[in-house]
mmCIF file of C-alpha atoms in Angstrom:
data_model
loop_
_atom_site.group_PDB
_atom_site.id
_atom_site.type_symbol
_atom_site.label_atom_id
_atom_site.label_comp_id
_atom_site.label_asym_id
_atom_site.label_seq_id
_atom_site.Cartn_x
_atom_site.Cartn_y
_atom_site.Cartn_z
ATOM 1 C CA MET A 118 -62.840 -47.230 -2.290
ATOM 2 C CA LYS A 119 -63.794 -44.714 -4.121
ATOM 3 C CA THR A 120 -61.552 -41.704 -3.513
ATOM 4 C CA ARG A 121 -59.059 -45.028 -4.261
ATOM 5 C CA LEU A 122 -60.649 -45.980 -8.009
ATOM 6 C CA ILE A 123 -60.586 -42.071 -8.768
ATOM 7 C CA TYR A 124 -56.878 -41.731 -8.069
ATOM 8 C CA THR A 125 -56.024 -45.217 -9.361
ATOM 9 C CA LEU A 126 -57.724 -43.840 -12.977
ATOM 10 C CA PHE A 127 -56.205 -39.982 -12.010
ATOM 11 C CA LEU A 128 -52.408 -41.785 -11.791
ATOM 12 C CA SER A 129 -53.803 -44.503 -15.253
ATOM 13 C CA LEU A 130 -54.457 -41.629 -16.864
ATOM 14 C CA CYS A 131 -50.873 -39.378 -16.231
ATOM 15 C CA SER A 132 -49.199 -42.442 -17.214
ATOM 16 C CA LEU A 133 -50.563 -42.982 -20.942
ATOM 17 C CA LEU A 134 -50.548 -39.279 -21.779
ATOM 18 C CA SER A 135 -46.667 -39.462 -20.263
ATOM 19 C CA PHE A 136 -46.499 -42.436 -22.464
ATOM 20 C CA ALA A 137 -48.401 -41.354 -25.491
ATOM 21 C CA GLN A 138 -45.698 -38.281 -25.567
ATOM 22 C CA ASP A 139 -42.133 -40.131 -25.079
ATOM 23 C CA LYS A 140 -43.718 -41.980 -28.201
ATOM 24 C CA LYS A 141 -44.861 -39.146 -30.890
ATOM 25 C CA GLU A 142 -41.284 -37.850 -29.481
ATOM 26 C CA ALA A 143 -39.304 -40.872 -30.082
ATOM 27 C CA ALA A 144 -41.450 -41.359 -33.879
ATOM 28 C CA GLU A 145 -40.074 -37.722 -34.495
ATOM 29 C CA LYS A 146 -36.709 -38.186 -33.490
ATOM 30 C CA GLU A 147 -36.494 -40.652 -35.592
ATOM 31 C CA LYS A 148 -38.070 -39.270 -38.747
ATOM 32 C CA TRP A 149 -35.232 -36.757 -38.342
ATOM 33 C CA LYS A 150 -32.258 -37.424 -41.034
ATOM 34 C CA TYR A 151 -29.779 -35.085 -42.034
ATOM 35 C CA THR A 152 -29.732 -33.931 -45.642
ATOM 36 C CA PRO A 153 -26.578 -31.587 -46.363
ATOM 37 C CA ASN A 154 -27.557 -27.797 -45.697
ATOM 38 C CA PHE A 155 -24.727 -25.201 -45.333
ATOM 39 C CA MET A 156 -24.922 -21.769 -44.199
ATOM 40 C CA VAL A 157 -21.985 -19.574 -45.614
ATOM 41 C CA GLY A 158 -21.446 -16.329 -44.043
ATOM 42 C CA VAL A 159 -19.351 -13.333 -44.534
ATOM 43 C CA ASP A 160 -18.324 -10.319 -41.211
ATOM 44 C CA ALA A 161 -19.096 -7.672 -43.204
ATOM 45 C CA LEU A 162 -18.493 -4.709 -40.243
ATOM 46 C CA ASN A 163 -14.697 -5.787 -39.714
ATOM 47 C CA PHE A 164 -14.035 -6.408 -43.567
ATOM 48 C CA GLY A 165 -15.689 -2.416 -43.462
ATOM 49 C CA VAL A 166 -13.919 -1.365 -40.894
ATOM 50 C CA SER A 167 -10.903 -3.150 -41.780
ATOM 51 C CA PHE A 168 -9.758 0.445 -45.059
ATOM 52 C CA PHE A 169 -9.901 2.818 -42.164
ATOM 53 C CA SER A 170 -7.884 1.140 -39.508
ATOM 54 C CA ASP A 171 -4.717 -0.762 -38.639
ATOM 55 C CA ARG A 172 -6.675 -3.707 -37.707
ATOM 56 C CA MET A 173 -7.056 -6.089 -41.009
ATOM 57 C CA LEU A 174 -9.809 -8.487 -40.769
ATOM 58 C CA TYR A 175 -11.201 -10.715 -43.228
ATOM 59 C CA GLN A 176 -12.773 -13.669 -41.862
ATOM 60 C CA GLY A 177 -15.945 -15.611 -42.757
ATOM 61 C CA PHE A 178 -17.923 -19.099 -41.449
ATOM 62 C CA ILE A 179 -20.043 -22.471 -42.324
ATOM 63 C CA SER A 180 -22.271 -23.894 -40.406
ATOM 64 C CA SER A 181 -24.312 -26.535 -41.377
ATOM 65 C CA GLN A 182 -28.114 -27.547 -38.664
ATOM 66 C CA ILE A 183 -27.361 -31.814 -38.071
ATOM 67 C CA ASN A 184 -29.742 -31.681 -35.475
ATOM 68 C CA ARG A 185 -33.302 -29.595 -34.951
ATOM 69 C CA ASN A 186 -31.261 -27.319 -32.635
ATOM 70 C CA VAL A 187 -27.533 -28.418 -32.987
ATOM 71 C CA HIS A 188 -25.446 -26.347 -35.736
ATOM 72 C CA ALA A 189 -21.673 -27.421 -36.831
ATOM 73 C CA VAL A 190 -19.254 -24.240 -37.601
ATOM 74 C CA ILE A 191 -16.322 -23.920 -38.774
ATOM 75 C CA ASP A 192 -14.852 -20.064 -39.306
ATOM 76 C CA ALA A 193 -12.063 -19.235 -41.159
ATOM 77 C CA GLY A 194 -9.976 -16.231 -41.323
ATOM 78 C CA PHE A 195 -6.742 -13.211 -42.176
ATOM 79 C CA GLU A 196 -5.535 -11.236 -39.529
ATOM 80 C CA LYS A 197 -2.867 -8.591 -40.146
ATOM 81 C CA ASN A 198 -2.201 -5.713 -37.194
ATOM 82 C CA ILE A 199 0.044 -3.353 -35.239
ATOM 83 C CA TYR A 200 0.956 -2.792 -31.654
ATOM 84 C CA GLN A 201 1.954 0.063 -31.070
ATOM 85 C CA LYS A 202 1.445 1.138 -26.716
ATOM 86 C CA ASN A 203 3.841 1.288 -24.025
ATOM 87 C CA GLY A 204 7.077 1.624 -24.905
ATOM 88 C CA TYR A 205 6.047 -1.617 -27.790
ATOM 89 C CA ASP A 206 6.213 -2.069 -31.621
ATOM 90 C CA ALA A 207 5.127 -5.264 -33.388
ATOM 91 C CA LYS A 208 4.054 -6.081 -35.972
ATOM 92 C CA VAL A 209 1.607 -9.779 -36.685
ATOM 93 C CA ASN A 210 -0.080 -11.447 -39.325
ATOM 94 C CA GLY A 211 -1.629 -14.838 -40.133
ATOM 95 C CA PRO A 212 -4.785 -17.172 -40.657
ATOM 96 C CA PHE A 213 -6.505 -18.455 -38.140
ATOM 97 C CA LEU A 214 -9.004 -20.918 -37.887
ATOM 98 C CA LYS A 215 -12.258 -21.877 -35.436
ATOM 99 C CA LEU A 216 -14.078 -25.566 -35.140
ATOM 100 C CA GLY A 217 -17.530 -25.917 -33.057
ATOM 101 C CA ALA A 218 -21.655 -26.027 -32.894
ATOM 102 C CA PHE A 219 -24.143 -23.894 -31.655
ATOM 103 C CA TYR A 220 -27.540 -24.672 -30.072
ATOM 104 C CA MET A 221 -31.306 -22.630 -30.882
ATOM 105 C CA LEU A 222 -32.153 -21.213 -27.667
ATOM 106 C CA ALA A 223 -35.192 -19.826 -29.315
ATOM 107 C CA LYS A 224 -35.979 -19.899 -33.161
ATOM 108 C CA ASP A 225 -39.041 -19.096 -34.780
ATOM 109 C CA ALA A 226 -42.689 -21.389 -35.563
ATOM 110 C CA GLU A 227 -42.419 -20.746 -39.350
ATOM 111 C CA ASN A 228 -38.104 -21.166 -39.987
ATOM 112 C CA GLU A 229 -35.609 -23.026 -37.628
ATOM 113 C CA PHE A 230 -33.206 -20.594 -38.652
ATOM 114 C CA ASN A 231 -34.268 -17.621 -37.509
ATOM 115 C CA GLY A 232 -33.398 -17.175 -34.074
ATOM 116 C CA PHE A 233 -31.369 -17.024 -30.635
ATOM 117 C CA TYR A 234 -28.578 -19.036 -29.851
ATOM 118 C CA ALA A 235 -25.297 -20.328 -28.031
ATOM 119 C CA GLY A 236 -21.966 -22.202 -28.297
ATOM 120 C CA GLY A 237 -18.280 -22.462 -28.005
ATOM 121 C CA LYS A 238 -15.354 -23.538 -30.515
ATOM 122 C CA VAL A 239 -11.982 -24.578 -30.294
ATOM 123 C CA ALA A 240 -9.544 -22.613 -32.271
ATOM 124 C CA GLY A 241 -5.813 -21.363 -32.861
ATOM 125 C CA SER A 242 -3.928 -19.643 -35.372
ATOM 126 C CA PHE A 243 -0.315 -20.080 -36.903
ATOM 127 C CA TYR A 244 1.588 -16.382 -37.551
ATOM 128 C CA SER A 245 3.690 -14.116 -38.136
ATOM 129 C CA GLN A 246 5.270 -11.116 -35.490
ATOM 130 C CA GLU A 247 7.978 -9.247 -36.128
ATOM 131 C CA TYR A 248 9.261 -6.779 -32.930
ATOM 132 C CA MET A 249 10.953 -3.812 -33.889
ATOM 133 C CA SER A 250 10.271 -2.484 -30.054
ATOM 134 C CA VAL A 251 10.200 -4.686 -26.973
ATOM 135 C CA PRO A 252 11.155 -1.755 -24.075
ATOM 136 C CA VAL A 253 13.870 -3.435 -21.330
ATOM 137 C CA ARG A 254 15.077 -1.838 -18.372
ATOM 138 C CA GLY A 255 19.050 -0.465 -19.661
ATOM 139 C CA TYR A 256 21.811 0.510 -17.198
ATOM 140 C CA GLY A 257 21.551 3.039 -14.554
ATOM 141 C CA GLY A 258 17.945 2.377 -14.425
ATOM 142 C CA SER A 259 17.278 4.201 -18.203
ATOM 143 C CA ASN A 260 14.807 3.344 -20.537
ATOM 144 C CA ALA A 261 15.763 1.563 -23.688
ATOM 145 C CA SER A 262 14.154 -0.722 -26.232
ATOM 146 C CA VAL A 263 15.590 -4.579 -27.970
ATOM 147 C CA SER A 264 13.881 -5.403 -31.140
ATOM 148 C CA TYR A 265 14.130 -9.239 -32.561
ATOM 149 C CA PRO A 266 13.640 -10.463 -35.970
ATOM 150 C CA SER A 267 10.507 -11.764 -37.194
ATOM 151 C CA SER A 268 9.619 -15.512 -36.610
ATOM 152 C CA THR A 269 6.443 -18.116 -36.610
ATOM 153 C CA GLN A 270 4.346 -18.850 -33.144
ATOM 154 C CA SER A 271 0.870 -20.699 -32.701
ATOM 155 C CA SER A 272 -1.955 -20.101 -30.455
ATOM 156 C CA TYR A 273 -4.679 -21.634 -28.849
ATOM 157 C CA TRP A 274 -7.829 -19.827 -26.969
ATOM 158 C CA ILE A 275 -11.518 -21.693 -26.678
ATOM 159 C CA GLU A 276 -14.549 -19.033 -26.869
ATOM 160 C CA GLY A 277 -18.432 -18.832 -26.493
ATOM 161 C CA THR A 278 -20.444 -17.587 -29.547
ATOM 162 C CA ILE A 279 -23.902 -15.575 -28.186
ATOM 163 C CA GLY A 280 -25.760 -14.715 -31.231
ATOM 164 C CA GLY A 281 -28.832 -14.501 -33.319
ATOM 165 C CA ARG A 282 -29.587 -14.795 -36.782
ATOM 166 C CA VAL A 283 -32.870 -13.752 -38.842
ATOM 167 C CA GLN A 284 -33.628 -13.906 -42.999
ATOM 168 C CA LEU A 285 -33.493 -10.623 -44.810
ATOM 169 C CA PHE A 286 -37.185 -10.986 -46.470
ATOM 170 C CA GLU A 287 -37.913 -13.904 -48.111
ATOM 171 C CA SER A 288 -34.661 -14.467 -50.053
ATOM 172 C CA ASN A 289 -31.543 -16.647 -48.604
ATOM 173 C CA PHE A 290 -29.760 -14.195 -47.092
ATOM 174 C CA TYR A 291 -29.414 -13.761 -43.274
ATOM 175 C CA ILE A 292 -28.122 -11.777 -41.130
ATOM 176 C CA ASP A 293 -26.128 -13.391 -38.355
ATOM 177 C CA VAL A 294 -24.573 -10.743 -35.405
ATOM 178 C CA ASN A 295 -23.071 -12.771 -32.142
ATOM 179 C CA LEU A 296 -20.622 -11.876 -29.393
ATOM 180 C CA GLN A 297 -16.879 -14.104 -28.751
ATOM 181 C CA PRO A 298 -16.097 -14.317 -25.644
ATOM 182 C CA LYS A 299 -12.317 -15.774 -25.630
ATOM 183 C CA TYR A 300 -9.821 -17.744 -23.325
ATOM 184 C CA MET A 301 -6.508 -18.039 -24.660
ATOM 185 C CA VAL A 302 -4.996 -21.553 -23.620
ATOM 186 C CA PHE A 303 -1.978 -21.736 -24.370
ATOM 187 C CA THR A 304 0.731 -19.511 -26.818
ATOM 188 C CA THR A 305 4.843 -20.153 -28.411
ATOM 189 C CA LYS A 306 6.870 -17.606 -27.135
ATOM 190 C CA GLN A 307 10.286 -15.560 -29.160
ATOM 191 C CA ASP A 308 12.684 -14.895 -25.864
ATOM 192 C CA ASP A 309 9.447 -15.031 -23.223
ATOM 193 C CA ILE A 310 7.579 -12.169 -24.248
ATOM 194 C CA GLN A 311 3.855 -12.446 -24.631
ATOM 195 C CA PRO A 312 2.573 -11.663 -27.563
ATOM 196 C CA MET A 313 0.808 -8.615 -27.915
ATOM 197 C CA ILE A 314 -1.429 -9.266 -30.942
ATOM 198 C CA VAL A 315 -2.655 -12.938 -31.766
ATOM 199 C CA PRO A 316 -4.743 -13.299 -35.122
ATOM 200 C CA GLY A 317 -7.650 -13.996 -34.595
ATOM 201 C CA PHE A 318 -8.305 -13.551 -30.976
ATOM 202 C CA GLY A 319 -6.826 -9.846 -30.925
ATOM 203 C CA ARG A 320 -4.573 -8.106 -28.180
ATOM 204 C CA SER A 321 -3.641 -10.895 -25.900
ATOM 205 C CA SER A 322 -1.613 -8.431 -23.088
ATOM 206 C CA SER A 323 -4.839 -10.546 -21.051
ATOM 207 C CA LYS A 324 -6.068 -13.770 -21.925
ATOM 208 C CA PHE A 325 -9.297 -13.051 -21.968
ATOM 209 C CA ASN A 326 -10.838 -10.979 -25.040
ATOM 210 C CA MET A 327 -14.067 -10.093 -26.911
ATOM 211 C CA GLY A 328 -14.636 -10.290 -30.628
ATOM 212 C CA PHE A 329 -18.209 -9.742 -32.741
ATOM 213 C CA ALA A 330 -18.920 -10.105 -35.990
ATOM 214 C CA TRP A 331 -21.556 -8.954 -38.103
ATOM 215 C CA ASN A 332 -22.069 -11.622 -40.839
ATOM 216 C CA LEU A 333 -24.253 -11.248 -44.419
ATOM 217 C CA ALA A 334 -24.603 -15.214 -44.838
ATOM 218 C CA TYR A 335 -26.272 -16.924 -47.616
ATOM 219 C CA LYS A 336 -28.603 -20.166 -47.481
ATOM 220 C CA PHE A 337 -27.534 -22.991 -49.547
#
């Protein structure tokens, strides 16, 4: 009998603690209210590299904290590049746009914008491409090439984002670094030719690609 009373008391105490915790979490959720907040960043690394390579990539982002752990993000940019490999000679240029969100996996107790995150985006690019040379099999098995005039194409992909943010001293500036694994979902083609480069995606001879950004950001 005594054992049963102790067991019942223990269960009752656990139930009360669980109820109190749930009530506390519910109260915290109810207290949360979205207030306009924005962080604007520019990819400083790729901007700098553009001065020393054929790839000119200019991109930036705007993010906003939706709740305690979820941030919505918009990436936009412009890329101009050339592809000269395996008999191909092509050039592209055009804008791209990415929409998505990320979740803060771990964050600083004193600054909830510091920490590590992961998320995903859907992306698209509308660009101009021109093939100066495309390899084809010529007469008698000889190598030959053909050219195609400039045309407008579009491509769409999904990408993940894994990265981290850290505040610079006590200022409103942040460093935001992230990796972007990408998968091409759909692309238009000129005469059934797979595009060699897609702005914002990179070289697309395969459906998978990896991007990297080192952003300098400012929180308003």
